Amino acid sequence: MASIKDVAAEAGVSVATVSRALNGHPSVSPAARARVLAAVETLGYRPNAVARSLRTDQTRTLGLVISDVMNPYFTELARSVEEEARALGYSVIIGNADERPDLQDHHVTTLLDRRIDGLLVSPTDGGSPRMLEAARAGTPMVFVDRWIPGVDVPVVRSDGRAAVRDLVAHLHGLGHRRLAIIAGPAATTTGRERVDAFREALAAYGLPLPDAYIGQGDFQAGSGRRVTEGFLDLPEPPEVVFAADNLMALGALDAVRARGLRVPEDIGLAAFDDIPWFLHTGPPVTAIAQPTRDLGRAAVRALVERIAGRAGASVTLPARLVVRRSCGEPDGTTPHQSPSPVRRSTP
Amino acid sequence: MASIKDVAAEAGVSVATVSRALNGHPSVSPAARARVLAAVETLGYRPNAVARSLRTDQTRTLGLVISDVMNPYFTELARSVEEEARALGYSVIIGNADERPDLQDHHVTTLLDRRIDGLLVSPTDGGSPRMLEAARAGTPMVFVDRWIPGVDVPVVRSDGRAAVRDLVAHLHGLGHRRLAIIAGPAATTTGRERVDAFREALAAYGLPLPDAYIGQGDFQAGSGRRVTEGFLDLPEPPEVVFAADNLMALGALDAVRARGLRVPEDIGLAAFDDIPWFLHTGPPVTAIAQPTRDLGRAAVRALVERIAGRAGASVTLPARLVVRRSCGEPDGTTPHQSPSPVRRSTP
DNA sequence: ATCCTCCGTGTAATCGATTCCACGAGGAGG
DNA sequence: CCTCCTCGTGGAATCGATTACACGGAGGAT
């Protein structure tokens, strides 16, 4: 592979001039610039990003450590992150933690070793020593979706509280009273928050959330299935199950079908995170949609701010309820009064 | 960030000794090694991968350029590629081409600039100049899923021919005669092959594949929807639509629902690529499943062989038909005789 | 006792870029 | 005509690692 020296030799100038010509430095004569460009062309020269990074101490690369690539929500997030980063001249290296703290650590370490300019993390757990250390050491960092309390890092996330209230109002309006939740891991903020929001919303209607109606999941399909089976085995099963993410909702659907039961006739289902497939399941699933694209964009912008040495503000965007048929057929009128916008979506 | 010099100073040895101690070089005294390790510990030193890459001319990084990250098939592929690469001590940088040749080119260029050790590509088109140039220049490269004819690069892919025959046999057994296909882009090998396989299989039953029953899609949901609408507008619409990938099947489902029609009563649907969601759609979709995990693994192994300077053989793995309910209810007996294994899957 | 070998270590070159500093030529101003 | 500044350019240091080569000392063979 041709190096800058080869280009210099071909153009009959020094490497300094080649570098300047290629980086748009003002004091290069038009003649020299032209010769350099011609040499670059004939040799098919491309600057070595590794060497450049070593010298300039910046890689123009962002690291993104997400909890689970197979989860469509995170896939979409990753995609929007990459898009925005590309627009800003950065590349993105994605690390898939698969909801495993050890893997998350592995990726954080690898990315730091590669001297990425900034790190975007959706933490799987309460924060590994390596990550906390990185945050303290001053690595530009931003949390997306999930975060770790007590760490001075901007957080870009979606607030589902209002949407969960809308969901409970919707369910209440449909006549449902026994509502259960498949929770995410308590080690994650989203795992805790969604349960809290659900409990609060229920309380507003004077409904209880008994322990038997809180199933402990891990944001993966298998746990959704197991928890739902547990619910169905209860002497008094819930009328509706609310899954704290889309994968656990999928597992719940599995469990219901495996018993030969139907949604929503035998049991209702709602999910946090809306994904394209929910339109096509039998029946279409009522879900809480996050503004995923905007979250990705905002996260990258905040991170780039941090890299530039500025503050980089936290951002919280509202989620919204998307009503479909999985909790029972609405009767055609608004099922509840709510100040926040509720989109009715029927395929 | 602490560098090797700091470690050397702290341990009271030279940088050469530090490097040797850290890389397991035999001629380092136990005493020196211990002092180095202690210094590394107190300073929290981590080797700078950028500097190492520059010197050793290897990044221990693989590039993966895929056609569309939002497609669950490619997501799973990416995941298995990363897993196998990690097991072999490599990192993976994923580039999402979004079925756009220009984006594909952008990623290939960026990855090459970063001096990745090898490139895994699922080409979006017939091969951009940049990619062909890279292949010729001797960059270790392997095609996965799709490939470009006439280029001397190993191909790791799945052969769906037998499975497509099984599918047509299944459809024929159910009494269907008017079969249509939503094809992928003719610029891709998978786009062409699946149509060819379908046509051949039909011919074996004396069935025609009229031009009106070949819809041109682009592997994205929108095109599946448009093409299906076209089929439904035909004076004699097909009895079954076979989508050449899962996203176009999703679009087809959309189109059918939008008309208020039902699958499979009004029109049957089958898809190439099986994904978890097909179990949960209404109705569950009959699909051709590729051994995605194995493909990813094999691709990485072939690429690593190439990097090591060895040949790196092409691999072709068979796909298999997974019968569900979207083409009509099987009557409970084997719908056809087939030498290859057919799994019956009902949720 | 002497010489050779081997072991542990350090010095310095190197990878491919960027960038500080110096230098020569040419133009402007006195 | 001399001085000073500006502009374009080249030489060389630098980033942080790896590694060839040199060297001193210890131990074994004769």
mmCIF file of C-alpha atoms in Angstrom, chain A residues 8 16-17 26 34 44 57-58 88 99 108 113 132 145 169 193 207 227 248 256 266 271 285 294 318 321 332 334 343:
data_model
loop_
_atom_site.group_PDB
_atom_site.id
_atom_site.type_symbol
_atom_site.label_atom_id
_atom_site.label_comp_id
_atom_site.label_asym_id
_atom_site.label_seq_id
_atom_site.Cartn_x
_atom_site.Cartn_y
_atom_site.Cartn_z
ATOM 1 C CA ALA A 8 6.046 12.716 -2.032
ATOM 2 C CA ALA A 16 5.243 17.811 4.673
ATOM 3 C CA THR A 17 3.926 19.356 1.491
ATOM 4 C CA PRO A 26 -3.422 27.376 3.014
ATOM 5 C CA ALA A 34 -1.791 19.822 -8.400
ATOM 6 C CA GLY A 44 -4.265 5.226 -5.558
ATOM 7 C CA ASP A 57 -4.567 11.555 19.171
ATOM 8 C CA GLN A 58 -8.040 11.304 17.717
ATOM 9 C CA LEU A 88 -20.702 14.479 11.667
ATOM 10 C CA GLU A 99 -27.237 -8.275 28.427
ATOM 11 C CA VAL A 108 -15.624 -1.153 26.827
ATOM 12 C CA ASP A 113 -7.750 0.363 23.912
ATOM 13 C CA LEU A 132 -16.883 3.888 36.044
ATOM 14 C CA ASP A 145 -31.705 4.607 27.082
ATOM 15 C CA ALA A 169 -56.096 4.503 31.503
ATOM 16 C CA GLU A 193 -38.543 2.822 36.150
ATOM 17 C CA LEU A 207 -55.589 -0.582 41.645
ATOM 18 C CA VAL A 227 -42.939 -15.318 33.635
ATOM 19 C CA MET A 248 -40.353 -10.310 26.606
ATOM 20 C CA VAL A 256 -50.078 -17.828 25.587
ATOM 21 C CA ASP A 266 -58.162 -14.952 27.121
ATOM 22 C CA ALA A 271 -45.403 -3.907 25.509
ATOM 23 C CA VAL A 285 -49.752 -5.414 19.842
ATOM 24 C CA ASP A 294 -34.325 11.108 17.826
ATOM 25 C CA PRO A 318 -41.464 11.584 25.766
ATOM 26 C CA LEU A 321 -48.884 5.037 23.578
ATOM 27 C CA GLY A 332 -64.698 2.866 18.674
ATOM 28 C CA THR A 334 -61.921 7.194 22.955
ATOM 29 C CA ARG A 343 -52.271 7.653 18.393
#
